[in-house]
Amino acid sequence: LGAAMHAGSAVFALLKPAKQAERPVVIRKSLADVIQFSGCKDEQTSADAHIGGEHTGAMSWALITSYKNHGPDQTYTQFLGNIREALQSKYTQVPQMSTGHKMHMSQTKF
């Protein structure tokens, strides 16, 4: 009887789900000052455009136009606002900015 109970407990041990190993939490960040602009929100699509007789992306056009009009003496937050302003009359996309780690974008010059 003891051998049968031992065999039975071994079978039940096989039927129990194995304990999953806990995954370590990985914090993803960069030591570099990484700043990314995207053409739109995640749920939107970036528009293709035909501006000044050339095919271009609407975001690319707005970024270049904003830099030409306002120069490098603007913060990243101001630059993003100027890009959005250039697009808002013609396109529904809303450009986004993200960074590799926490930064004070309203104080950081472009």
Coordinates of N, CA, C and O in Angstrom, one line a residue:
L1 N 0.8 -1.2 0.0 CA 0.0 0.0 0.0 C 0.9 1.3 0.0 O 0.6 2.2 -0.7
G2 N 1.9 1.2 0.7 CA 2.8 2.4 0.8 C 3.4 2.7 -0.6 O 3.6 3.9 -1.0
A3 N 3.8 1.7 -1.3 CA 4.4 1.9 -2.7 C 3.3 2.4 -3.6 O 3.6 3.3 -4.5
A4 N 2.1 2.0 -3.5 CA 1.0 2.5 -4.3 C 0.7 4.0 -4.0 O 0.5 4.8 -4.9
M5 N 0.8 4.4 -2.7 CA 0.6 5.8 -2.4 C 1.7 6.6 -2.9 O 1.5 7.7 -3.3
H6 N 2.9 6.1 -2.8 CA 4.1 6.8 -3.3 C 3.9 7.1 -4.8 O 4.2 8.1 -5.3
A7 N 3.6 6.0 -5.5 CA 3.4 6.1 -7.0 C 2.2 7.1 -7.3 O 2.3 7.9 -8.2
G8 N 1.2 7.1 -6.5 CA 0.1 8.0 -6.7 C 0.4 9.4 -6.5 O 0.1 10.3 -7.2
S9 N 1.2 9.7 -5.5 CA 1.6 11.1 -5.2 C 2.6 11.6 -6.3 O 2.6 12.7 -6.6
A10 N 3.4 10.6 -6.9 CA 4.3 11.0 -8.0 C 3.5 11.4 -9.2 O 3.8 12.4 -9.9
V11 N 2.4 10.7 -9.4 CA 1.5 11.1 -10.6 C 0.9 12.4 -10.4 O 0.8 13.3 -11.2
F12 N 0.3 12.7 -9.1 CA -0.3 13.9 -8.8 C 0.7 15.1 -8.9 O 0.4 16.2 -9.3
A13 N 2.0 14.8 -8.6 CA 3.0 15.9 -8.7 C 3.2 16.2 -10.2 O 3.5 17.4 -10.5
L14 N 3.1 15.3 -11.1 CA 3.2 15.6 -12.5 C 2.0 16.3 -13.0 O 2.2 17.1 -14.0
L15 N 0.9 16.2 -12.4 CA -0.3 16.8 -12.9 C -0.4 18.3 -12.4 O -1.1 19.1 -13.0
K16 N 0.2 18.6 -11.3 CA 0.2 20.0 -10.8 C 1.0 20.9 -11.8 O 2.1 20.5 -12.2
P17 N 0.5 22.1 -12.0 CA 1.3 23.0 -12.9 C 2.6 23.3 -12.2 O 2.7 23.5 -11.0
A18 N 3.7 23.3 -13.0 CA 5.0 23.7 -12.4 C 5.0 25.1 -12.0 O 4.4 26.0 -12.7
K19 N 5.7 25.4 -11.0 CA 5.9 26.8 -10.6 C 6.7 27.5 -11.6 O 7.7 27.1 -12.0
Q20 N 6.1 28.7 -12.1 CA 6.9 29.5 -13.0 C 7.9 30.3 -12.3 O 7.7 30.9 -11.3
A21 N 9.1 30.3 -12.9 CA 10.1 31.1 -12.3 C 9.8 32.6 -12.4 O 9.2 33.0 -13.4
E22 N 10.0 33.3 -11.4 CA 9.7 34.8 -11.4 C 10.7 35.5 -12.3 O 11.9 35.2 -12.2
R23 N 10.2 36.3 -13.1 CA 11.1 37.1 -14.0 C 11.5 38.3 -13.3 O 10.7 39.0 -12.7
P24 N 12.8 38.7 -13.5 CA 13.3 39.9 -12.9 C 12.7 41.1 -13.6 O 12.4 41.0 -14.8
V25 N 12.4 42.2 -12.9 CA 11.9 43.4 -13.5 C 13.1 44.1 -14.1 O 14.1 44.4 -13.5
V26 N 13.0 44.4 -15.4 CA 14.1 45.0 -16.1 C 13.6 46.5 -16.4 O 12.6 46.7 -17.0
I27 N 14.4 47.4 -15.9 CA 14.1 48.8 -16.1 C 14.8 49.2 -17.4 O 16.1 49.2 -17.4
R28 N 14.1 49.6 -18.4 CA 14.7 50.0 -19.6 C 14.9 51.5 -19.7 O 14.0 52.3 -19.6
K29 N 16.2 51.9 -19.7 CA 16.5 53.3 -19.9 C 17.8 53.5 -20.5 O 18.6 52.5 -20.6
S30 N 18.1 54.6 -20.9 CA 19.4 54.9 -21.6 C 20.1 55.9 -20.8 O 19.6 56.8 -20.3
L31 N 21.4 55.8 -20.8 CA 22.3 56.7 -20.1 C 22.5 58.0 -21.0 O 22.8 59.0 -20.6
A32 N 22.3 57.8 -22.3 CA 22.4 58.9 -23.3 C 21.1 59.7 -23.3 O 20.1 59.2 -22.9
D33 N 21.3 60.9 -23.8 CA 20.1 61.8 -24.0 C 19.5 61.5 -25.3 O 19.8 62.1 -26.3
V34 N 18.6 60.5 -25.3 CA 17.9 60.1 -26.5 C 16.5 60.8 -26.6 O 15.7 60.7 -25.7
I35 N 16.3 61.5 -27.7 CA 15.0 62.2 -27.9 C 14.5 61.8 -29.2 O 15.2 61.8 -30.2
Q36 N 13.2 61.3 -29.2 CA 12.6 60.8 -30.4 C 11.3 61.6 -30.7 O 10.5 61.9 -29.8
F37 N 11.1 62.0 -32.0 CA 9.9 62.5 -32.4 C 9.2 61.5 -33.3 O 9.8 60.8 -34.1
S38 N 7.9 61.3 -33.1 CA 7.1 60.5 -34.0 C 6.1 61.3 -34.7 O 5.7 62.3 -34.2
G39 N 5.6 60.8 -35.8 CA 4.7 61.6 -36.6 C 3.3 61.7 -36.1 O 2.5 62.6 -36.5
C40 N 2.9 60.8 -35.2 CA 1.6 60.8 -34.7 C 1.5 59.9 -33.4 O 2.4 59.3 -33.0
K41 N 0.3 59.9 -32.8 CA 0.0 59.1 -31.7 C -0.1 57.6 -32.2 O -0.2 57.4 -33.3
D42 N 0.0 56.7 -31.2 CA 0.1 55.3 -31.6 C -1.2 54.8 -32.3 O -1.1 54.0 -33.2
E43 N -2.3 55.4 -32.0 CA -3.6 55.0 -32.7 C -3.8 55.7 -34.0 O -4.9 55.5 -34.6
Q44 N -2.9 56.6 -34.4 CA -3.1 57.3 -35.7 C -2.1 56.8 -36.7 O -1.2 56.0 -36.4
T45 N -2.2 57.4 -37.9 CA -1.2 57.1 -39.0 C -0.7 58.4 -39.4 O -1.3 59.5 -39.4
S46 N 0.6 58.4 -39.8 CA 1.2 59.6 -40.3 C 0.9 59.8 -41.8 O 1.0 58.8 -42.6
A47 N 0.6 61.0 -42.2 CA 0.1 61.3 -43.5 C 1.3 61.5 -44.5 O 2.3 62.0 -44.1
D48 N 1.1 61.0 -45.7 CA 2.0 61.4 -46.8 C 1.5 62.7 -47.3 O 0.3 63.0 -47.3
A49 N 2.3 63.5 -47.9 CA 1.9 64.8 -48.4 C 2.6 65.1 -49.7 O 3.6 64.6 -50.0
H50 N 2.0 66.0 -50.4 CA 2.5 66.6 -51.6 C 2.5 68.1 -51.4 O 1.5 68.8 -51.5
I51 N 3.7 68.6 -51.0 CA 3.8 70.0 -50.6 C 4.9 70.7 -51.5 O 6.0 70.1 -51.6
G52 N 4.6 71.8 -52.1 CA 5.6 72.5 -52.9 C 6.1 71.7 -54.1 O 7.2 71.8 -54.5
G53 N 5.2 70.8 -54.6 CA 5.5 70.0 -55.8 C 6.4 68.8 -55.4 O 6.9 68.1 -56.3
E54 N 6.6 68.5 -54.1 CA 7.4 67.4 -53.7 C 6.6 66.4 -52.9 O 5.8 66.9 -52.1
H55 N 6.9 65.2 -53.0 CA 6.3 64.2 -52.1 C 7.1 64.1 -50.9 O 8.3 64.0 -50.9
T56 N 6.5 64.1 -49.7 CA 7.2 64.1 -48.4 C 6.2 63.6 -47.4 O 5.0 63.5 -47.6
G57 N 6.7 63.3 -46.2 CA 5.8 63.0 -45.1 C 5.4 64.4 -44.5 O 6.2 65.3 -44.4
A58 N 4.2 64.4 -44.0 CA 3.7 65.6 -43.4 C 4.5 66.0 -42.2 O 4.8 67.2 -42.0
M59 N 4.9 65.0 -41.4 CA 5.7 65.3 -40.2 C 7.1 65.8 -40.6 O 7.6 66.8 -40.0
S60 N 7.7 65.2 -41.6 CA 9.0 65.7 -42.0 C 8.9 67.1 -42.5 O 9.8 68.0 -42.2
W61 N 7.9 67.5 -43.3 CA 7.7 68.8 -43.7 C 7.5 69.8 -42.6 O 8.1 70.8 -42.5
A62 N 6.7 69.4 -41.6 CA 6.4 70.3 -40.4 C 7.7 70.5 -39.6 O 7.9 71.6 -39.1
L63 N 8.5 69.4 -39.4 CA 9.7 69.5 -38.6 C 10.7 70.5 -39.3 O 11.2 71.4 -38.6
I64 N 10.9 70.3 -40.6 CA 11.8 71.2 -41.3 C 11.3 72.6 -41.3 O 12.1 73.5 -41.1
T65 N 10.0 72.8 -41.6 CA 9.5 74.1 -41.6 C 9.6 74.8 -40.2 O 9.9 76.0 -40.1
S66 N 9.3 74.1 -39.2 CA 9.4 74.6 -37.8 C 10.8 75.0 -37.5 O 11.1 76.1 -36.8
Y67 N 11.8 74.2 -37.9 CA 13.2 74.6 -37.6 C 13.6 75.8 -38.4 O 14.2 76.7 -37.9
K68 N 13.2 75.8 -39.7 CA 13.5 77.0 -40.5 C 12.9 78.3 -40.0 O 13.5 79.3 -40.0
N69 N 11.7 78.2 -39.5 CA 11.0 79.4 -39.0 C 11.4 79.9 -37.6 O 11.3 81.0 -37.3
H70 N 11.8 78.9 -36.8 CA 12.1 79.3 -35.4 C 13.5 79.1 -35.0 O 14.0 79.5 -33.9
G71 N 14.3 78.4 -35.8 CA 15.7 78.2 -35.5 C 16.0 77.3 -34.3 O 15.1 76.7 -33.7
P72 N 17.3 77.2 -33.9 CA 17.7 76.3 -32.9 C 17.4 76.9 -31.5 O 17.6 76.2 -30.5
D73 N 17.0 78.2 -31.4 CA 16.9 78.8 -30.1 C 15.4 78.6 -29.6 O 14.7 79.5 -29.3
Q74 N 15.0 77.3 -29.5 CA 13.7 76.9 -28.9 C 13.9 75.7 -28.1 O 14.8 74.9 -28.4
T75 N 13.1 75.5 -27.1 CA 13.2 74.3 -26.3 C 12.6 73.1 -27.1 O 11.8 73.4 -28.1
Y76 N 12.8 71.9 -26.7 CA 12.2 70.8 -27.3 C 10.7 70.9 -27.2 O 9.9 70.5 -28.2
T77 N 10.1 71.3 -26.1 CA 8.7 71.5 -25.9 C 8.1 72.5 -26.9 O 7.1 72.3 -27.5
Q78 N 8.8 73.6 -27.1 CA 8.4 74.7 -28.0 C 8.5 74.1 -29.5 O 7.6 74.4 -30.3
F79 N 9.5 73.4 -29.7 CA 9.7 72.8 -31.1 C 8.6 71.9 -31.4 O 8.0 71.9 -32.5
L80 N 8.2 71.0 -30.5 CA 7.1 70.1 -30.7 C 5.8 70.9 -30.9 O 5.0 70.5 -31.8
G81 N 5.6 71.9 -30.1 CA 4.4 72.7 -30.3 C 4.4 73.4 -31.7 O 3.3 73.5 -32.3
N82 N 5.5 73.9 -32.1 CA 5.6 74.5 -33.5 C 5.3 73.5 -34.6 O 4.7 73.8 -35.6
I83 N 5.8 72.3 -34.4 CA 5.5 71.2 -35.4 C 4.0 70.9 -35.4 O 3.4 70.8 -36.5
R84 N 3.4 70.7 -34.2 CA 2.0 70.5 -34.2 C 1.2 71.6 -34.8 O 0.2 71.4 -35.5
E85 N 1.6 72.8 -34.5 CA 0.9 74.0 -35.1 C 0.9 74.0 -36.6 O 0.0 74.3 -37.3
A86 N 2.1 73.6 -37.2 CA 2.2 73.6 -38.6 C 1.3 72.6 -39.2 O 0.8 72.7 -40.3
L87 N 1.1 71.5 -38.5 CA 0.3 70.4 -39.1 C -1.2 70.5 -38.8 O -2.1 70.1 -39.6
Q88 N -1.6 71.2 -37.8 CA -3.0 71.2 -37.3 C -4.0 71.7 -38.3 O -5.2 71.3 -38.3
S89 N -3.7 72.6 -39.2 CA -4.7 73.1 -40.1 C -5.0 72.2 -41.3 O -6.0 72.3 -41.9
K90 N -4.1 71.2 -41.5 CA -4.2 70.4 -42.7 C -4.4 68.9 -42.4 O -4.8 68.1 -43.2
Y91 N -3.9 68.5 -41.2 CA -3.8 67.1 -40.9 C -4.3 66.8 -39.5 O -4.2 67.6 -38.6
T92 N -4.8 65.6 -39.3 CA -5.3 65.2 -37.9 C -4.3 64.6 -37.0 O -4.5 64.4 -35.8
Q93 N -3.2 64.2 -37.6 CA -2.1 63.5 -36.8 C -1.5 64.5 -35.8 O -1.4 65.7 -36.0
V94 N -1.2 63.9 -34.6 CA -0.6 64.8 -33.5 C 0.8 64.2 -33.2 O 0.9 63.1 -32.6
P95 N 1.8 64.9 -33.6 CA 3.2 64.4 -33.4 C 3.5 64.2 -31.9 O 2.9 64.9 -31.0
Q96 N 4.3 63.3 -31.5 CA 4.7 63.0 -30.2 C 6.2 63.1 -30.0 O 7.0 63.0 -30.9
M97 N 6.6 63.2 -28.7 CA 8.0 63.3 -28.4 C 8.2 62.3 -27.2 O 7.4 62.3 -26.3
S98 N 9.3 61.6 -27.2 CA 9.6 60.7 -26.1 C 11.2 60.8 -25.9 O 11.9 61.1 -26.7
T99 N 11.5 60.4 -24.7 CA 13.0 60.4 -24.3 C 13.4 59.1 -23.7 O 12.5 58.3 -23.2
G100 N 14.7 58.8 -23.7 CA 15.2 57.6 -23.2 C 15.2 57.6 -21.6 O 15.3 56.5 -21.0
H101 N 15.1 58.7 -21.0 CA 15.0 58.8 -19.6 C 14.4 60.2 -19.3 O 14.2 61.0 -20.1
K102 N 14.1 60.4 -18.0 CA 13.4 61.6 -17.6 C 14.3 62.8 -17.9 O 15.4 62.8 -17.5
M103 N 13.7 63.8 -18.6 CA 14.4 65.0 -18.9 C 13.5 66.2 -18.8 O 12.3 66.0 -18.9
H104 N 14.0 67.4 -18.6 CA 13.2 68.6 -18.5 C 13.2 69.2 -19.9 O 14.0 70.1 -20.2
M105 N 12.2 68.8 -20.7 CA 12.2 69.2 -22.1 C 11.8 70.7 -22.3 O 12.1 71.3 -23.3
S106 N 11.1 71.2 -21.3 CA 10.7 72.6 -21.5 C 11.8 73.6 -21.1 O 11.7 74.8 -21.3
Q107 N 12.9 73.0 -20.6 CA 14.1 73.8 -20.3 C 15.3 73.5 -21.2 O 16.3 74.2 -21.2
T108 N 15.2 72.4 -22.0 CA 16.3 72.0 -22.8 C 16.2 72.6 -24.2 O 15.2 72.4 -24.9
K109 N 17.3 73.3 -24.6 CA 17.3 73.9 -25.9 C 17.6 72.8 -27.0 O 18.3 71.9 -26.8
F110 N 17.0 73.0 -28.1 CA 17.1 72.2 -29.3 C 18.5 72.2 -29.8 O 19.4 72.7 -29.8

